[in-house]
């Protein structure tokens, strides 16, 4: 099936692709978690400070990359009247990135707990609140009753910068 540039993609095929991507993303997360546990790493356990600090920096960098991607995707489009299918794809992409940001924020919180009391209690609490804000955004996304995307992005960015300053 060859499409000319002027033809739009089949909606069912796009939705099927999005479903497959969501399934693969979930499977990758589960595989990563199982591999960590088999390697003897319990994500809820305390880590040695040097390992926790290194993982915290890596996780913070990955989170900042995701936050910047989401912020840049908000740049206004030239054409304001977006078709339903491209709008759905953009929303799906945001949702998938926000899910990854939620997992990274949770990991940052765990690493900060391993470093406590060498890091401030306020920073540990900020990580927990950031995670909660992302979860609330994801849970309330269909109704738009929860925090606004810009607030979640700002909170996440602040967490990463604060962590870089303190660790």
mmCIF file of C-alpha atoms in Angstrom:
data_model
loop_
_atom_site.group_PDB
_atom_site.id
_atom_site.type_symbol
_atom_site.label_atom_id
_atom_site.label_comp_id
_atom_site.label_asym_id
_atom_site.label_seq_id
_atom_site.Cartn_x
_atom_site.Cartn_y
_atom_site.Cartn_z
ATOM 1 C CA UNK A 1 0.000 0.000 0.000
ATOM 2 C CA UNK A 2 1.660 3.188 -1.174
ATOM 3 C CA UNK A 3 0.329 6.539 -0.075
ATOM 4 C CA UNK A 4 0.895 9.849 -1.767
ATOM 5 C CA UNK A 5 1.965 12.712 0.505
ATOM 6 C CA UNK A 6 -1.500 14.253 0.246
ATOM 7 C CA UNK A 7 -3.306 11.161 1.564
ATOM 8 C CA UNK A 8 -3.775 10.790 5.284
ATOM 9 C CA UNK A 9 -2.780 7.581 7.059
ATOM 10 C CA UNK A 10 -5.404 5.034 7.977
ATOM 11 C CA UNK A 11 -6.739 5.912 11.450
ATOM 12 C CA UNK A 12 -7.064 2.271 12.469
ATOM 13 C CA UNK A 13 -3.431 1.583 11.530
ATOM 14 C CA UNK A 14 -2.215 4.593 13.519
ATOM 15 C CA UNK A 15 -4.261 3.613 16.567
ATOM 16 C CA UNK A 16 -3.030 0.026 16.281
ATOM 17 C CA UNK A 17 0.561 1.312 16.165
ATOM 18 C CA UNK A 18 -0.021 3.456 19.260
ATOM 19 C CA UNK A 19 -1.453 0.436 21.090
ATOM 20 C CA UNK A 20 1.568 -1.631 20.128
ATOM 21 C CA UNK A 21 3.945 1.109 21.311
ATOM 22 C CA UNK A 22 2.158 1.345 24.660
ATOM 23 C CA UNK A 23 2.316 -2.432 25.072
ATOM 24 C CA UNK A 24 6.009 -2.554 24.188
ATOM 25 C CA UNK A 25 6.757 0.297 26.572
ATOM 26 C CA UNK A 26 5.026 -1.531 29.417
ATOM 27 C CA UNK A 27 6.822 -4.774 28.564
ATOM 28 C CA UNK A 28 10.196 -2.982 28.547
ATOM 29 C CA UNK A 29 9.485 -1.486 31.962
ATOM 30 C CA UNK A 30 8.548 -4.886 33.400
ATOM 31 C CA UNK A 31 11.617 -6.527 31.816
ATOM 32 C CA UNK A 32 13.887 -3.856 33.296
ATOM 33 C CA UNK A 33 12.336 -4.285 36.736
ATOM 34 C CA UNK A 34 12.674 -8.090 36.631
ATOM 35 C CA UNK A 35 16.299 -7.820 35.458
ATOM 36 C CA UNK A 36 17.129 -5.478 38.353
ATOM 37 C CA UNK A 37 15.546 -7.823 40.886
ATOM 38 C CA UNK A 38 17.327 -10.855 39.399
ATOM 39 C CA UNK A 39 20.593 -8.908 39.677
ATOM 40 C CA UNK A 40 19.834 -8.485 43.374
ATOM 41 C CA UNK A 41 18.760 -4.844 43.256
ATOM 42 C CA UNK A 42 15.617 -4.034 45.195
ATOM 43 C CA UNK A 43 14.421 -0.569 44.097
ATOM 44 C CA UNK A 44 13.019 0.104 47.561
ATOM 45 C CA UNK A 45 16.262 -0.803 49.343
ATOM 46 C CA UNK A 46 18.907 1.659 50.445
ATOM 47 C CA UNK A 47 21.903 1.954 48.118
ATOM 48 C CA UNK A 48 25.471 2.916 48.953
ATOM 49 C CA UNK A 49 25.813 6.716 48.726
ATOM 50 C CA UNK A 50 28.252 6.760 45.795
ATOM 51 C CA UNK A 51 26.056 4.456 43.688
ATOM 52 C CA UNK A 52 22.881 6.356 44.633
ATOM 53 C CA UNK A 53 24.495 9.688 43.702
ATOM 54 C CA UNK A 54 25.660 8.367 40.311
ATOM 55 C CA UNK A 55 22.253 6.877 39.530
ATOM 56 C CA UNK A 56 20.567 10.049 40.721
ATOM 57 C CA UNK A 57 22.622 12.155 38.296
ATOM 58 C CA UNK A 58 21.874 9.789 35.386
ATOM 59 C CA UNK A 59 18.175 9.647 36.202
ATOM 60 C CA UNK A 60 18.031 13.433 36.624
ATOM 61 C CA UNK A 61 19.673 13.945 33.221
ATOM 62 C CA UNK A 62 17.198 11.549 31.586
ATOM 63 C CA UNK A 63 14.291 13.295 33.307
ATOM 64 C CA UNK A 64 15.514 16.717 32.161
ATOM 65 C CA UNK A 65 15.753 15.437 28.578
ATOM 66 C CA UNK A 66 12.137 14.234 28.731
ATOM 67 C CA UNK A 67 10.932 17.485 30.261
ATOM 68 C CA UNK A 68 12.674 19.513 27.556
ATOM 69 C CA UNK A 69 11.175 17.316 24.814
ATOM 70 C CA UNK A 70 7.709 17.881 26.274
ATOM 71 C CA UNK A 71 8.276 21.620 26.644
ATOM 72 C CA UNK A 72 9.532 21.941 23.068
ATOM 73 C CA UNK A 73 6.580 19.945 21.732
ATOM 74 C CA UNK A 74 4.323 22.691 23.062
ATOM 75 C CA UNK A 75 5.688 25.206 20.556
ATOM 76 C CA UNK A 76 2.640 26.466 18.653
ATOM 77 C CA UNK A 77 1.996 24.859 15.309
ATOM 78 C CA UNK A 78 1.722 27.028 12.205
ATOM 79 C CA UNK A 79 -1.694 25.545 11.537
ATOM 80 C CA UNK A 80 -3.894 25.916 14.631
ATOM 81 C CA UNK A 81 -6.733 23.694 13.331
ATOM 82 C CA UNK A 82 -5.130 20.318 13.856
ATOM 83 C CA UNK A 83 -6.861 17.245 12.488
ATOM 84 C CA UNK A 84 -8.124 14.730 15.091
ATOM 85 C CA UNK A 85 -5.637 11.981 14.216
ATOM 86 C CA UNK A 86 -2.458 14.101 14.483
ATOM 87 C CA UNK A 87 -3.859 15.601 17.696
ATOM 88 C CA UNK A 88 -4.376 12.106 19.114
ATOM 89 C CA UNK A 89 -0.845 11.088 18.154
ATOM 90 C CA UNK A 90 0.635 14.212 19.812
ATOM 91 C CA UNK A 91 -1.430 13.557 22.950
ATOM 92 C CA UNK A 92 -0.307 9.911 23.002
ATOM 93 C CA UNK A 93 3.341 10.959 22.647
ATOM 94 C CA UNK A 94 2.974 13.391 25.555
ATOM 95 C CA UNK A 95 1.285 10.722 27.672
ATOM 96 C CA UNK A 96 4.067 8.170 26.990
ATOM 97 C CA UNK A 97 6.791 10.718 27.819
ATOM 98 C CA UNK A 98 4.973 11.728 30.979
ATOM 99 C CA UNK A 99 4.779 8.053 32.051
ATOM 100 C CA UNK A 100 8.553 7.768 31.605
ATOM 101 C CA UNK A 101 9.001 11.017 33.562
ATOM 102 C CA UNK A 102 6.860 9.583 36.355
ATOM 103 C CA UNK A 103 9.071 6.484 36.597
ATOM 104 C CA UNK A 104 12.249 8.573 36.576
ATOM 105 C CA UNK A 105 10.904 10.882 39.277
ATOM 106 C CA UNK A 106 10.061 7.883 41.429
ATOM 107 C CA UNK A 107 13.603 6.564 40.930
ATOM 108 C CA UNK A 108 15.040 9.964 41.874
ATOM 109 C CA UNK A 109 12.989 9.909 45.067
ATOM 110 C CA UNK A 110 14.364 6.458 45.946
ATOM 111 C CA UNK A 111 17.955 7.559 45.266
ATOM 112 C CA UNK A 112 17.446 10.672 47.389
ATOM 113 C CA UNK A 113 16.137 8.522 50.238
ATOM 114 C CA UNK A 114 19.353 6.503 50.010
ATOM 115 C CA UNK A 115 21.352 9.737 50.330
ATOM 116 C CA UNK A 116 19.321 11.147 53.235
ATOM 117 C CA UNK A 117 20.418 12.850 55.591
ATOM 118 C CA UNK A 118 23.265 14.024 53.313
ATOM 119 C CA UNK A 119 20.565 15.750 51.228
ATOM 120 C CA UNK A 120 17.909 18.029 52.627
ATOM 121 C CA UNK A 121 14.568 16.710 53.728
ATOM 122 C CA UNK A 122 12.979 19.439 51.600
ATOM 123 C CA UNK A 123 14.594 18.017 48.436
ATOM 124 C CA UNK A 124 13.369 14.496 49.222
ATOM 125 C CA UNK A 125 9.892 15.899 49.808
ATOM 126 C CA UNK A 126 10.057 17.915 46.565
ATOM 127 C CA UNK A 127 10.779 14.691 44.665
ATOM 128 C CA UNK A 128 7.748 13.022 46.238
ATOM 129 C CA UNK A 129 5.506 16.019 45.470
ATOM 130 C CA UNK A 130 6.779 16.141 41.879
ATOM 131 C CA UNK A 131 5.987 12.452 41.451
ATOM 132 C CA UNK A 132 2.514 13.014 42.898
ATOM 133 C CA UNK A 133 1.904 15.969 40.543
ATOM 134 C CA UNK A 134 2.867 13.880 37.521
ATOM 135 C CA UNK A 135 0.595 11.043 38.647
ATOM 136 C CA UNK A 136 -2.251 13.504 39.168
ATOM 137 C CA UNK A 137 -1.644 15.028 35.723
ATOM 138 C CA UNK A 138 -1.765 11.577 34.139
ATOM 139 C CA UNK A 139 -4.855 10.566 36.075
ATOM 140 C CA UNK A 140 -6.748 13.783 35.376
ATOM 141 C CA UNK A 141 -5.546 14.302 31.775
ATOM 142 C CA UNK A 142 -8.884 13.417 30.156
ATOM 143 C CA UNK A 143 -10.783 15.886 32.361
ATOM 144 C CA UNK A 144 -8.135 18.644 32.606
ATOM 145 C CA UNK A 145 -9.063 19.109 36.275
ATOM 146 C CA UNK A 146 -5.559 18.452 37.617
ATOM 147 C CA UNK A 147 -2.339 20.403 37.360
ATOM 148 C CA UNK A 148 -1.567 22.119 34.069
ATOM 149 C CA UNK A 149 1.239 20.698 31.921
ATOM 150 C CA UNK A 150 3.364 23.826 32.302
ATOM 151 C CA UNK A 151 3.169 23.537 36.113
ATOM 152 C CA UNK A 152 4.245 19.882 36.007
ATOM 153 C CA UNK A 153 7.133 20.661 33.639
ATOM 154 C CA UNK A 154 8.269 23.553 35.827
ATOM 155 C CA UNK A 155 8.104 21.434 38.985
ATOM 156 C CA UNK A 156 10.106 18.644 37.338
ATOM 157 C CA UNK A 157 12.727 21.026 35.977
ATOM 158 C CA UNK A 158 13.090 22.653 39.388
ATOM 159 C CA UNK A 159 13.586 19.243 40.984
ATOM 160 C CA UNK A 160 16.387 18.321 38.586
ATOM 161 C CA UNK A 161 18.150 21.680 39.012
ATOM 162 C CA UNK A 162 17.820 21.555 42.799
ATOM 163 C CA UNK A 163 19.157 17.984 42.832
ATOM 164 C CA UNK A 164 22.144 18.992 40.686
ATOM 165 C CA UNK A 165 22.872 21.822 43.095
ATOM 166 C CA UNK A 166 22.615 19.710 46.238
ATOM 167 C CA UNK A 167 24.208 16.436 45.140
#
